[in-house]
Short mmCIF file of C-alpha atoms in Angstrom, two decimals:
data_model
loop_
_atom_site.label_atom_id
_atom_site.label_comp_id
_atom_site.label_asym_id
_atom_site.label_seq_id
_atom_site.Cartn_x
_atom_site.Cartn_y
_atom_site.Cartn_z
CA MET M 155 56.72 90.08 111.19
CA THR M 156 53.67 91.82 109.95
CA ASN M 157 50.61 89.89 109.21
CA GLU M 158 51.06 90.77 105.65
CA PHE M 159 54.09 88.19 105.61
CA ILE M 160 52.11 85.68 107.75
CA ASN M 161 52.33 83.26 104.49
CA PHE M 162 55.95 83.76 104.11
CA GLU M 163 59.22 82.19 105.34
CA LYS M 164 61.73 84.81 106.31
CA ILE M 165 65.22 84.18 105.46
CA SER M 166 68.33 86.06 106.14
CA ARG M 167 70.93 87.27 103.68
CA LEU M 168 73.30 85.05 105.58
CA ARG M 169 71.16 81.84 105.52
CA TRP M 170 69.90 82.65 101.96
CA GLN M 171 73.67 82.79 100.36
CA ASP M 172 74.38 79.62 102.19
CA LEU M 173 71.76 77.76 100.10
CA HIS M 174 73.98 77.85 97.08
CA GLN M 175 77.41 76.76 97.10
CA THR M 176 78.62 78.03 93.65
CA THR M 177 80.78 80.98 93.60
CA THR M 178 81.11 81.20 89.93
CA PRO M 179 79.10 84.58 89.14
CA LEU M 180 77.93 83.65 85.55
CA LEU M 181 78.72 87.02 84.67
CA THR M 182 81.73 89.86 84.55
CA GLU M 183 81.94 93.05 86.20
CA GLU M 184 81.66 94.91 82.90
CA GLU M 185 78.32 93.06 82.03
CA LEU M 186 76.84 93.98 85.38
CA GLU M 187 77.56 97.36 84.90
CA ASN M 188 75.82 97.30 81.46
CA ILE M 189 72.55 95.92 82.88
CA LYS M 190 72.17 97.94 86.22
CA SER M 191 70.10 101.03 86.30
CA LEU M 192 71.33 104.64 86.82
CA ASN M 193 71.71 104.63 90.54
CA ASP M 194 71.52 100.98 91.23
CA LYS M 195 74.39 99.72 93.75
CA ILE M 196 74.50 96.10 92.84
CA ASN M 197 78.03 94.32 92.68
CA ILE M 198 79.10 90.78 92.03
CA GLN M 199 79.18 89.91 95.36
CA ASP M 200 75.34 90.52 95.48
CA VAL M 201 74.99 88.58 92.24
CA ILE M 202 76.60 85.42 94.08
CA ASP M 203 74.78 85.90 97.47
CA ILE M 204 71.42 86.47 96.19
CA TYR M 205 70.74 85.69 92.36
CA LEU M 206 72.64 82.39 92.08
CA PRO M 207 70.51 81.05 94.91
CA LEU M 208 67.50 82.57 93.31
CA ILE M 209 68.21 81.06 89.94
CA SER M 210 68.44 77.65 91.70
CA LEU M 211 65.12 78.33 93.23
CA ILE M 212 63.65 79.21 89.87
CA GLN M 213 65.03 75.98 88.51
CA ILE M 214 63.00 74.09 90.99
CA TYR M 215 59.81 75.86 89.84
CA LYS M 216 60.82 75.04 86.17
CA HIS M 217 61.23 71.46 86.85
CA HIS M 218 57.90 71.33 88.79
CA GLN M 219 56.00 73.38 85.92
CA GLU M 220 57.39 70.75 83.26
CA ASN M 221 56.21 67.94 85.28
CA LEU M 222 52.89 69.31 85.89
CA ALA M 223 52.30 70.17 82.22
CA PHE M 224 53.60 66.39 81.34
CA SER M 225 51.08 64.97 83.85
CA LYS M 226 48.16 67.21 82.77
CA GLY M 227 49.05 66.12 79.08
CA ILE M 228 48.69 62.35 80.28
CA PHE M 229 45.64 63.12 82.13
CA LEU M 230 44.04 64.99 79.36
CA GLN M 231 45.30 62.37 76.97
CA LYS M 232 46.77 65.20 74.65
CA ASP M 233 50.09 66.97 73.82
CA VAL M 234 49.92 70.32 75.81
CA GLY M 235 52.74 71.81 73.74
CA LYS M 236 55.67 74.00 74.71
CA ARG M 237 54.82 76.77 77.26
CA PRO M 238 57.12 79.57 78.30
CA PHE M 239 58.03 79.78 82.07
CA ILE M 240 56.71 83.23 83.02
CA ILE M 241 58.21 85.19 85.84
CA GLY M 242 56.70 88.56 87.00
CA VAL M 243 58.83 91.28 88.69
CA SER M 244 57.17 93.89 90.64
CA GLY M 245 57.85 96.71 93.05
CA SER M 246 57.73 100.53 93.33
CA VAL M 247 59.07 103.13 90.88
CA ALA M 248 62.74 103.39 91.35
CA VAL M 249 63.00 100.34 93.50
CA GLY M 250 65.35 98.30 91.02
CA LYS M 251 63.01 96.13 89.13
CA SER M 252 64.81 96.89 85.80
CA THR M 253 68.16 95.82 87.01
CA THR M 254 66.66 92.61 88.63
CA SER M 255 64.71 91.80 85.51
CA ARG M 256 67.79 92.26 83.10
CA LEU M 257 70.14 90.51 85.72
CA LEU M 258 67.73 87.55 85.56
CA GLN M 259 67.36 87.51 82.00
CA LEU M 260 71.44 87.42 81.69
CA LEU M 261 71.67 84.55 84.25
CA LEU M 262 68.81 82.28 82.79
CA THR M 263 70.41 82.70 79.43
CA ARG M 264 73.68 81.53 80.88
CA THR M 265 72.07 78.60 82.83
CA TYR M 266 69.73 77.45 80.16
CA LYS M 267 72.15 77.99 77.36
CA HIS M 268 69.81 76.73 74.46
CA SER M 269 66.52 78.82 75.87
CA LYS M 270 65.29 81.83 74.66
CA VAL M 271 64.86 84.23 77.49
CA GLU M 272 62.61 87.45 76.66
CA MET M 273 61.71 90.40 78.72
CA VAL M 274 59.09 92.83 78.50
CA THR M 275 58.04 96.03 80.59
CA THR M 276 54.62 96.80 81.24
CA ASP M 277 55.21 100.34 80.46
CA GLY M 278 54.66 99.25 76.82
CA PHE M 279 50.99 98.89 77.77
CA LEU M 280 50.43 102.37 79.19
CA TYR M 281 47.98 104.42 77.16
CA PRO M 282 49.75 106.86 74.76
CA ASN M 283 50.14 110.55 76.39
CA LYS M 284 47.46 111.52 73.79
CA VAL M 285 44.92 109.17 75.40
CA LEU M 286 45.77 109.89 78.90
CA THR M 287 45.47 113.43 78.36
CA GLU M 288 42.07 113.21 76.48
CA ARG M 289 40.88 111.27 79.69
CA ASN M 290 42.27 113.82 81.87
CA ILE M 291 44.70 111.11 83.68
CA LEU M 292 48.00 112.13 82.50
CA ASN M 293 48.87 112.85 86.04
CA LYS M 294 48.01 109.43 87.08
CA LYS M 295 50.43 107.86 84.83
CA GLY M 296 51.33 104.44 86.48
CA PHE M 297 48.30 104.37 88.15
CA PRO M 298 45.76 101.16 87.30
CA GLU M 299 43.56 103.13 85.11
CA SER M 300 46.58 104.41 82.90
CA TYR M 301 47.28 100.89 81.50
CA ASN M 302 45.57 98.99 78.65
CA MET M 303 44.99 95.86 80.92
CA GLU M 304 42.91 94.11 78.17
CA LEU M 305 45.95 94.31 75.60
CA LEU M 306 48.33 93.29 78.60
CA ILE M 307 45.94 90.05 79.40
CA ASN M 308 45.65 89.20 75.73
CA PHE M 309 49.48 89.26 75.10
CA LEU M 310 50.02 86.93 78.39
CA ASP M 311 47.18 84.63 77.16
CA ALA M 312 49.01 84.59 73.56
CA MET M 313 52.28 83.74 75.19
CA LYS M 314 51.21 81.07 77.54
CA SER M 315 49.36 79.49 74.27
CA GLY M 316 52.57 79.28 72.40
CA ALA M 317 51.37 81.97 70.01
CA GLU M 318 53.69 85.03 68.42
CA ALA M 319 52.61 88.48 69.79
CA SER M 320 53.39 92.14 69.10
CA ILE M 321 53.41 94.95 71.93
CA PRO M 322 53.91 98.45 72.04
CA VAL M 323 57.40 99.80 73.10
CA TYR M 324 57.67 102.73 75.77
CA SER M 325 60.42 105.18 75.93
CA HIS M 326 61.48 107.23 79.18
CA GLU M 327 63.44 109.47 76.95
CA ILE M 328 60.30 110.74 75.26
CA TYR M 329 58.09 109.59 78.24
CA ASP M 330 55.51 107.92 76.00
CA ILE M 331 54.81 105.10 73.74
CA VAL M 332 57.09 105.29 70.44
CA PRO M 333 54.94 105.73 67.34
CA ASN M 334 54.85 102.55 64.85
CA LYS M 335 57.67 100.46 67.01
CA GLN M 336 56.72 97.19 68.39
CA GLN M 337 58.67 94.30 70.13
CA THR M 338 57.66 90.94 68.41
CA LEU M 339 58.07 87.87 70.79
CA SER M 340 57.79 84.43 69.51
CA ALA M 341 57.54 81.21 71.72
CA PRO M 342 60.12 82.30 74.35
CA ASP M 343 61.18 79.41 77.02
CA PHE M 344 61.28 81.91 79.65
CA LEU M 345 59.58 85.11 79.48
CA ILE M 346 60.33 88.17 82.27
CA VAL M 347 57.42 90.36 82.84
CA GLU M 348 58.45 93.72 84.97
CA GLY M 349 56.53 96.45 85.86
CA ILE M 350 54.77 98.19 88.92
CA ASN M 351 51.33 96.69 88.18
CA VAL M 352 51.91 92.99 87.58
CA PHE M 353 49.91 91.82 90.45
CA GLN M 354 47.04 94.15 89.73
CA ASN M 355 44.13 93.99 87.47
CA PRO M 356 41.55 96.65 88.43
CA GLN M 357 39.37 96.56 85.40
CA ASN M 358 38.43 92.71 85.53
CA GLU M 359 38.53 91.28 88.95
CA ARG M 360 38.13 87.71 87.91
CA LEU M 361 41.48 87.82 86.14
CA TYR M 362 44.86 88.68 87.60
CA MET M 363 47.93 89.11 85.57
CA SER M 364 49.60 86.96 88.25
CA ASP M 365 47.33 83.99 87.24
CA TYR M 366 49.82 83.64 84.22
CA PHE M 367 53.13 83.64 86.14
CA ASP M 368 54.93 80.50 87.33
CA PHE M 369 57.12 82.69 89.69
CA SER M 370 56.77 86.32 90.83
CA ILE M 371 59.10 88.65 92.77
CA TYR M 372 58.27 91.47 94.61
CA ILE M 373 61.12 93.96 95.30
CA ASP M 374 60.38 95.77 98.55
CA ALA M 375 61.88 98.42 100.68
CA ASP M 376 60.98 101.38 103.03
CA SER M 377 59.24 104.08 101.15
CA LYS M 378 61.59 106.76 102.52
CA HIS M 379 64.63 104.89 100.87
CA ILE M 380 62.69 104.43 97.53
CA GLU M 381 61.99 108.24 97.67
CA ASN M 382 65.88 109.03 97.79
CA TRP M 383 66.73 106.56 95.11
CA TYR M 384 63.87 108.19 93.02
CA LEU M 385 65.39 111.82 93.51
CA GLU M 386 69.02 110.23 92.89
CA ARG M 387 67.57 109.01 89.95
CA PHE M 388 65.81 112.05 88.73
CA LYS M 389 69.15 113.98 89.14
CA ALA M 390 70.96 111.13 86.96
CA LEU M 391 68.30 111.49 84.19
CA LEU M 392 68.81 115.32 84.07
CA ASP M 393 72.63 115.02 83.81
CA LEU M 394 72.04 112.68 80.82
CA ALA M 395 69.17 115.02 79.09
CA LYS M 396 71.70 118.03 79.46
CA MET M 397 72.68 117.99 75.86
CA ASP M 398 69.63 116.05 74.16
CA THR M 399 66.74 118.90 73.36
CA THR M 400 64.64 115.68 72.44
CA ASN M 401 64.94 114.17 75.77
CA TYR M 402 61.71 114.73 78.01
CA TYR M 403 63.97 115.47 80.90
CA HIS M 404 65.69 118.33 79.10
CA ARG M 405 63.17 120.82 80.06
CA PHE M 406 64.08 120.50 83.86
CA THR M 407 67.63 121.00 83.05
CA GLU M 408 66.93 124.70 82.45
CA TRP M 409 65.53 125.20 85.95
CA SER M 410 67.38 125.90 89.03
CA ALA M 411 68.76 122.75 90.88
CA ASP M 412 66.21 123.66 93.63
CA GLU M 413 63.25 124.18 91.30
CA ALA M 414 63.95 120.81 89.89
CA LEU M 415 64.38 119.04 93.21
CA ALA M 416 61.25 120.56 94.36
CA PHE M 417 59.46 119.34 91.33
CA ALA M 418 60.65 115.68 91.58
CA LYS M 419 59.82 115.62 95.42
CA ASN M 420 56.21 116.90 94.64
CA ILE M 421 55.95 114.27 91.99
CA TRP M 422 57.15 111.46 94.42
CA LYS M 423 54.70 112.52 96.96
CA SER M 424 51.45 113.31 95.17
CA ILE M 425 51.97 110.45 92.26
CA ASN M 426 54.37 107.84 93.06
CA LEU M 427 53.95 107.29 96.58
CA VAL M 428 50.14 107.36 96.45
CA ASN M 429 50.44 104.83 94.04
CA LEU M 430 52.77 102.71 96.04
CA GLU M 431 50.74 103.02 99.08
CA LYS M 432 47.37 102.46 97.59
CA TYR M 433 47.82 99.96 94.63
CA ILE M 434 51.40 98.61 94.57
CA GLU M 435 52.37 97.72 98.16
CA PRO M 436 49.03 96.02 98.87
CA THR M 437 49.49 93.19 95.96
CA ARG M 438 53.13 92.34 97.39
CA ASN M 439 51.54 89.18 99.17
CA ARG M 440 50.46 87.79 95.75
CA ALA M 441 54.45 87.19 94.85
CA GLU M 442 55.95 83.89 95.51
CA LEU M 443 59.01 85.77 96.91
CA ILE M 444 59.92 89.26 98.42
CA LEU M 445 63.12 90.80 98.12
CA HIS M 446 63.58 93.29 100.76
CA LYS M 447 66.32 96.17 100.23
CA SER M 448 67.95 98.12 102.96
CA GLU M 449 69.06 101.79 102.57
CA ASP M 450 72.10 101.08 100.62
CA HIS M 451 70.24 99.24 98.04
CA LYS M 452 71.35 95.79 99.44
CA ILE M 453 69.00 92.98 99.93
CA ASP M 454 68.86 92.00 103.63
CA GLU M 455 65.86 89.87 104.15
CA ILE M 456 64.31 87.31 101.93
CA TYR M 457 60.44 86.29 102.17
CA LEU M 458 59.57 82.77 100.59
CA LYS M 459 55.98 81.89 100.31
CA LYS M 460 55.24 78.88 102.52
#
């Protein structure tokens, strides 16, 4: 074990799946197909082995959060009010954060039948392309400076206070913030916040996004594997964009396959890998739980903070 995981308990997949005895997956194969990302290779067995024990663990943290809020209220002699249980999900581009987040959303909805489970992606807090271009950082999209962190922290603060909040919406089809479109959230019971930057806050070192999380997950994998998944996803996006001229990826479908692949490899090496090594991976020890994936997308090791 590297020094970075010094404060974590390492659990094998085999031991992890034994921690939860239920074998009813809470969702169907078809539902799983609908929520998984383009090239993610997850199946019902993974849900049973990995995600059902994870839901059991989240229930423990949720119970602890409620007890703590209740005890704080007694100490402060006031009603602290209902607050959402906030889960942060981080990891590299193309590592499978979206699939994990959507799956958690569905499983929590099934587990807590009368609860509202919302999900947001921090892509919505990227500055619009126009602003990135003006600041000459369009090629640094996804890097810490490309996010409106003040807006993001204010949003999390509003959610923790039980207030309503509206946030921008990002579209991968147009590769930009969607003009005049907002996602409004009002007093969810659970809020899943997914993004490469959820453990970072470079503009204000005194306040981290993770300060707002009740539970957090980092999805980890060897960068060589993630590169392959990124390139697979790029090819899948091109297939989807072939007939759609409004899609950002359509322009690459007019290139030769070799040219498009060379372009994607360069983007990975010069942007995504740099971002991963410099800003994303160094924050993984802020997570409560690290899910490590092997070459075939399968989670083979779990690290739980001691």
